[in-house]
GROMACS .gro file of C-alpha atoms in nm:
model
  255
    1LEU     CA    1 -11.416   6.663 -18.514
    2LEU     CA    2 -11.127   6.716 -18.755
    3ALA     CA    3 -11.372   6.751 -19.044
    4LEU     CA    4 -11.564   7.018 -18.852
    5LEU     CA    5 -11.242   7.207 -18.775
    6GLN     CA    6 -11.139   7.198 -19.140
    7LEU     CA    7 -11.480   7.307 -19.268
    8PRO     CA    8 -11.428   7.688 -19.232
    9ALA     CA    9 -11.095   7.671 -19.415
   10SER     CA   10 -11.243   7.466 -19.698
   11CYS     CA   11 -11.518   7.726 -19.745
   12ILE     CA   12 -11.273   8.006 -19.826
   13SER     CA   13 -11.204   7.884 -20.177
   14ARG     CA   14 -11.575   7.838 -20.247
   15TYR     CA   15 -11.654   8.186 -20.117
   16ALA     CA   16 -11.376   8.335 -20.331
   17ASP     CA   17 -11.506   8.164 -20.644
   18THR     CA   18 -11.865   8.268 -20.574
   19ILE     CA   19 -11.785   8.633 -20.501
   20SER     CA   20 -11.547   8.654 -20.799
   21HIS     CA   21 -11.809   8.509 -21.031
   22LEU     CA   22 -12.074   8.748 -20.896
   23ALA     CA   23 -11.840   9.047 -20.934
   24ASP     CA   24 -11.754   8.949 -21.291
   25LEU     CA   25 -12.122   8.925 -21.388
   26THR     CA   26 -12.219   9.254 -21.226
   27PRO     CA   27 -12.245   9.541 -21.480
   28PRO     CA   28 -12.036   9.853 -21.409
   29MET     CA   29 -12.350  10.067 -21.373
   30HIS     CA   30 -12.487   9.854 -21.090
   31PRO     CA   31 -12.476  10.032 -20.749
   32ASP     CA   32 -12.297   9.734 -20.590
   33TYR     CA   33 -12.033   9.704 -20.864
   34THR     CA   34 -11.756   9.893 -20.680
   35GLY     CA   35 -11.821   9.715 -20.353
   36LEU     CA   36 -11.820   9.374 -20.520
   37GLN     CA   37 -11.491   9.448 -20.694
   38LYS     CA   38 -11.335   9.539 -20.359
   39CYS     CA   39 -11.477   9.223 -20.202
   40LYS     CA   40 -11.341   9.017 -20.489
   41GLN     CA   41 -10.993   9.165 -20.451
   42TRP     CA   42 -10.995   9.113 -20.074
   43ILE     CA   43 -11.122   8.754 -20.079
   44ILE     CA   44 -10.871   8.653 -20.348
   45GLN     CA   45 -10.584   8.801 -20.147
   46PHE     CA   46 -10.716   8.634 -19.832
   47ARG     CA   47 -10.738   8.296 -20.008
   48GLN     CA   48 -10.382   8.333 -20.133
   49SER     CA   49 -10.262   8.425 -19.784
   50MET     CA   50 -10.437   8.125 -19.629
   51THR     CA   51 -10.299   7.893 -19.896
   52GLU     CA   52  -9.945   8.015 -19.830
   53LYS     CA   53  -9.988   7.967 -19.456
   54MET     CA   54 -10.125   7.615 -19.500
   55LEU     CA   55  -9.841   7.522 -19.735
   56ASP     CA   56  -9.592   7.663 -19.487
   57ALA     CA   57  -9.749   7.463 -19.203
   58GLN     CA   58  -9.730   7.147 -19.414
   59ASN     CA   59  -9.366   7.224 -19.492
   60VAL     CA   60  -9.286   7.268 -19.123
   61ASP     CA   61  -9.447   6.931 -19.054
   62LYS     CA   62  -9.230   6.767 -19.320
   63VAL     CA   63  -8.917   6.925 -19.173
   64LEU     CA   64  -9.007   6.796 -18.826
   65ARG     CA   65  -9.068   6.444 -18.959
   66LEU     CA   66  -8.734   6.446 -19.140
   67HIS     CA   67  -8.549   6.556 -18.827
   68GLU     CA   68  -8.722   6.285 -18.627
   69ALA     CA   69  -8.598   6.031 -18.883
   70PHE     CA   70  -8.235   6.153 -18.878
   71VAL     CA   71  -7.985   5.932 -18.697
   72ASP     CA   72  -7.667   6.088 -18.551
   73ALA     CA   73  -7.726   6.427 -18.713
   74PRO     CA   74  -7.509   6.695 -18.543
   75PHE     CA   75  -7.774   6.965 -18.575
   76THR     CA   76  -8.125   7.022 -18.444
   77VAL     CA   77  -8.437   7.161 -18.604
   78ARG     CA   78  -8.466   7.539 -18.642
   79ALA     CA   79  -8.789   7.735 -18.652
   80GLU     CA   80  -8.701   7.910 -18.978
   81ARG     CA   81  -8.582   7.598 -19.161
   82ARG     CA   82  -8.795   7.484 -19.454
   83LEU     CA   83  -8.778   7.195 -19.699
   84ILE     CA   84  -8.701   7.292 -20.058
   85LEU     CA   85  -8.621   6.972 -20.247
   86GLN     CA   86  -8.517   6.613 -20.192
   87GLY     CA   87  -8.403   6.332 -20.416
   88ASN     CA   88  -8.148   6.059 -20.479
   89LEU     CA   89  -7.806   6.171 -20.604
   90CYS     CA   90  -7.464   6.014 -20.640
   91ARG     CA   91  -7.131   6.177 -20.566
   92VAL     CA   92  -6.877   6.154 -20.847
   93THR     CA   93  -6.504   6.110 -20.787
   94LEU     CA   94  -6.333   6.287 -21.075
   95SER     CA   95  -5.989   6.140 -21.008
   96SER     CA   96  -6.114   5.786 -21.066
   97ARG     CA   97  -6.410   5.881 -21.285
   98SER     CA   98  -6.638   5.672 -21.067
   99VAL     CA   99  -6.990   5.719 -20.933
  100GLY     CA  100  -7.039   5.655 -20.564
  101GLU     CA  101  -7.326   5.493 -20.381
  102GLU     CA  102  -7.664   5.659 -20.418
  103ARG     CA  103  -7.761   5.879 -20.126
  104LYS     CA  104  -8.073   6.074 -20.037
  105TYR     CA  105  -8.003   6.448 -20.057
  106ILE     CA  106  -8.232   6.688 -19.872
  107LEU     CA  107  -8.218   7.058 -19.952
  108PHE     CA  108  -8.329   7.291 -19.674
  109THR     CA  109  -8.331   7.670 -19.675
  110ASP     CA  110  -7.989   7.679 -19.506
  111MET     CA  111  -7.804   7.359 -19.597
  112LEU     CA  112  -7.791   7.042 -19.804
  113VAL     CA  113  -7.802   6.717 -19.605
  114TYR     CA  114  -7.715   6.375 -19.741
  115VAL     CA  115  -7.827   6.057 -19.567
  116LYS     CA  116  -7.859   5.683 -19.616
  117PRO     CA  117  -8.213   5.546 -19.569
  118MET     CA  118  -8.235   5.230 -19.361
  119GLN     CA  119  -8.504   5.021 -19.199
  120GLN     CA  120  -8.504   5.013 -18.820
  121LYS     CA  121  -8.778   4.837 -18.625
  122GLY     CA  122  -9.015   4.862 -18.918
  123MET     CA  123  -8.950   5.234 -18.963
  124THR     CA  124  -8.747   5.419 -19.223
  125ARG     CA  125  -8.462   5.605 -19.057
  126LEU     CA  126  -8.215   5.838 -19.224
  127GLN     CA  127  -7.854   5.771 -19.127
  128TYR     CA  128  -7.669   6.100 -19.136
  129LYS     CA  129  -7.371   6.102 -19.372
  130GLY     CA  130  -7.289   6.469 -19.395
  131HIS     CA  131  -7.417   6.814 -19.479
  132ILE     CA  132  -7.307   7.115 -19.681
  133VAL     CA  133  -7.346   7.468 -19.549
  134LEU     CA  134  -7.470   7.682 -19.836
  135ASP     CA  135  -7.366   8.030 -19.722
  136ARG     CA  136  -7.165   8.184 -20.009
  137ALA     CA  137  -7.157   7.849 -20.188
  138LYS     CA  138  -7.128   7.819 -20.565
  139VAL     CA  139  -7.317   7.585 -20.796
  140ARG     CA  140  -7.271   7.526 -21.167
  141SER     CA  141  -7.357   7.274 -21.433
  142LEU     CA  142  -7.078   7.049 -21.560
  143SER     CA  143  -7.035   6.927 -21.913
  144LYS     CA  144  -6.979   6.559 -21.974
  145GLU     CA  145  -6.610   6.625 -22.038
  146GLU     CA  146  -6.568   6.824 -21.715
  147ALA     CA  147  -6.732   6.541 -21.518
  148GLY     CA  148  -6.495   6.275 -21.647
  149GLY     CA  149  -6.728   6.144 -21.914
  150ILE     CA  150  -7.031   6.122 -21.683
  151ALA     CA  151  -7.342   6.306 -21.801
  152HIS     CA  152  -7.598   6.502 -21.597
  153CYS     CA  153  -7.360   6.629 -21.327
  154PHE     CA  154  -7.329   6.957 -21.141
  155GLU     CA  155  -7.068   7.097 -20.905
  156LEU     CA  156  -7.141   7.245 -20.563
  157THR     CA  157  -6.856   7.431 -20.394
  158PRO     CA  158  -6.908   7.537 -20.030
  159SER     CA  159  -6.721   7.837 -19.895
  160HIS     CA  160  -6.665   7.695 -19.547
  161ALA     CA  161  -6.384   7.472 -19.432
  162GLY     CA  162  -6.447   7.212 -19.166
  163VAL     CA  163  -6.446   6.841 -19.093
  164ASP     CA  164  -6.488   6.589 -19.371
  165SER     CA  165  -6.750   6.355 -19.224
  166LEU     CA  166  -6.637   6.066 -19.442
  167ASN     CA  167  -6.267   6.083 -19.356
  168THR     CA  168  -6.304   6.259 -19.017
  169THR     CA  169  -6.020   6.495 -19.106
  170PHE     CA  170  -6.006   6.872 -19.097
  171VAL     CA  171  -5.988   7.040 -19.435
  172SER     CA  172  -5.862   7.396 -19.467
  173THR     CA  173  -6.035   7.454 -19.799
  174ALA     CA  174  -6.387   7.342 -19.875
  175PRO     CA  175  -6.394   7.052 -20.125
  176SER     CA  176  -6.615   7.063 -20.430
  177PHE     CA  177  -6.901   6.816 -20.455
  178VAL     CA  178  -6.965   6.678 -20.801
  179LEU     CA  179  -7.310   6.521 -20.799
  180TYR     CA  180  -7.478   6.302 -21.056
  181VAL     CA  181  -7.852   6.317 -21.121
  182GLY     CA  182  -8.060   6.097 -21.345
  183SER     CA  183  -8.152   6.346 -21.616
  184ASP     CA  184  -8.087   6.693 -21.748
  185GLU     CA  185  -8.429   6.808 -21.622
  186GLU     CA  186  -8.344   6.700 -21.268
  187ARG     CA  187  -8.008   6.873 -21.290
  188LYS     CA  188  -8.174   7.198 -21.396
  189GLU     CA  189  -8.418   7.172 -21.105
  190TRP     CA  190  -8.144   7.108 -20.849
  191ILE     CA  191  -7.929   7.393 -20.981
  192SER     CA  192  -8.227   7.629 -20.984
  193LYS     CA  193  -8.332   7.545 -20.627
  194LEU     CA  194  -7.976   7.558 -20.495
  195THR     CA  195  -7.921   7.894 -20.662
  196ASP     CA  196  -8.238   8.031 -20.503
  197VAL     CA  197  -8.132   7.912 -20.157
  198ILE     CA  198  -7.777   8.046 -20.193
  199ASP     CA  199  -7.896   8.383 -20.323
  200ASN     CA  200  -8.143   8.417 -20.036
  201LEU     CA  201  -7.876   8.331 -19.778
  202ASP     CA  202  -7.635   8.580 -19.934
  203ARG     CA  203  -7.903   8.850 -19.928
  204LEU     CA  204  -7.980   8.785 -19.562
  205ALA     CA  205  -7.610   8.789 -19.476
  206MET     CA  206  -7.565   9.126 -19.646
  207ILE     CA  207  -7.863   9.273 -19.461
  208LYS     CA  208  -7.736   9.144 -19.126
  209GLN     CA  209  -7.386   9.277 -19.194
  210ALA     CA  210  -7.522   9.618 -19.289
  211HIS     CA  211  -7.734   9.618 -18.973
  212ALA     CA  212  -7.430   9.531 -18.759
  213ASN     CA  213  -7.224   9.810 -18.919
  214ARG     CA  214  -7.496  10.068 -18.861
  215LYS     CA  215  -7.546   9.946 -18.505
  216ARG     CA  216  -7.174   9.994 -18.442
  217ILE     CA  217  -7.192  10.348 -18.582
  218GLN     CA  218  -7.496  10.418 -18.366
  219ASP     CA  219  -7.317  10.295 -18.054
  220LEU     CA  220  -7.010  10.509 -18.126
  221ALA     CA  221  -7.206  10.824 -18.206
  222PRO     CA  222  -7.303  11.059 -17.921
  223LYS     CA  223  -7.654  11.000 -17.794
  224GLY     CA  224  -7.909  11.236 -17.941
  225SER     CA  225  -7.685  11.330 -18.234
  226ALA     CA  226  -7.809  11.338 -18.592
  227ILE     CA  227  -7.583  11.045 -18.684
  228ALA     CA  228  -7.731  10.827 -18.409
  229SER     CA  229  -8.086  10.914 -18.517
  230VAL     CA  230  -8.018  10.838 -18.883
  231ALA     CA  231  -7.843  10.510 -18.797
  232ALA     CA  232  -8.135  10.403 -18.578
  233SER     CA  233  -8.392  10.475 -18.848
  234VAL     CA  234  -8.188  10.296 -19.116
  235ASN     CA  235  -8.141   9.998 -18.885
  236SER     CA  236  -8.516   9.974 -18.844
  237LEU     CA  237  -8.561   9.967 -19.222
  238SER     CA  238  -8.286   9.705 -19.258
  239LEU     CA  239  -8.457   9.477 -19.007
  240ASP     CA  240  -8.785   9.512 -19.195
  241ASP     CA  241  -8.611   9.415 -19.519
  242SER     CA  242  -8.451   9.117 -19.347
  243ASN     CA  243  -8.786   8.997 -19.215
  244LYS     CA  244  -8.946   9.037 -19.557
  245SER     CA  245  -8.664   8.845 -19.720
  246SER     CA  246  -8.697   8.563 -19.466
  247SER     CA  247  -9.074   8.546 -19.500
  248SER     CA  248  -9.058   8.543 -19.880
  249LYS     CA  249  -8.854   8.224 -19.900
  250GLU     CA  250  -9.167   8.011 -19.927
  251SER     CA  251  -9.199   8.137 -20.283
  252PHE     CA  252  -8.961   7.861 -20.391
  253TYR     CA  253  -9.082   7.582 -20.164
  254THR     CA  254  -9.159   7.244 -20.308
  255ASN     CA  255  -9.396   7.008 -20.141
   0.00000   0.00000   0.00000
């Protein structure tokens, strides 16, 4: 039954290749040339759209499985959350120039979670150890000298204060996380993905703030006035931009 359900989707790529090949071989003077070119363009766009939707569905499934494996995590799954990258990193303590225990770090579209994998009743569970909110965070590569003589490190500085999950104490300023990765290539990948996530969150925050400001102006302006009409139309455009920005985040997914 599953094979039959998947059959139509698997045909899309074959149809796209066949129509594209036929369109490429059709001479410009042929009466069907223009129609075939339009069909080729449409089927290629349709295949790309279907591929993106399937990748997004697979990503959602991965996010759900990760949340099911979390133990004692203080957050729940969100519909818009997607998985970007995951891997094993170590936190570096600069004061003692020491590398801590390896943890599994999971980068989502809104935060970075670090956990400790463990076996529980024959299943791999992920013991929650903490998470970093990435709104207005900063990330940069560290030289070996800056990292206390430890190579392949980068620094992640959150903007939010909160509770240190390791020491269970409130911190008024967000601490920096110095993280060690195994190679320079991995460091570049982590910095690139983190930068993409942070930039996207900052862009969404700016759009939402602008929308809130215009909404406030619209509420204060007399009904039916030119100011209220302009604010309403601009708000509509801002919401469209916000939706486009949210929907475009799959462009930097990893699977």
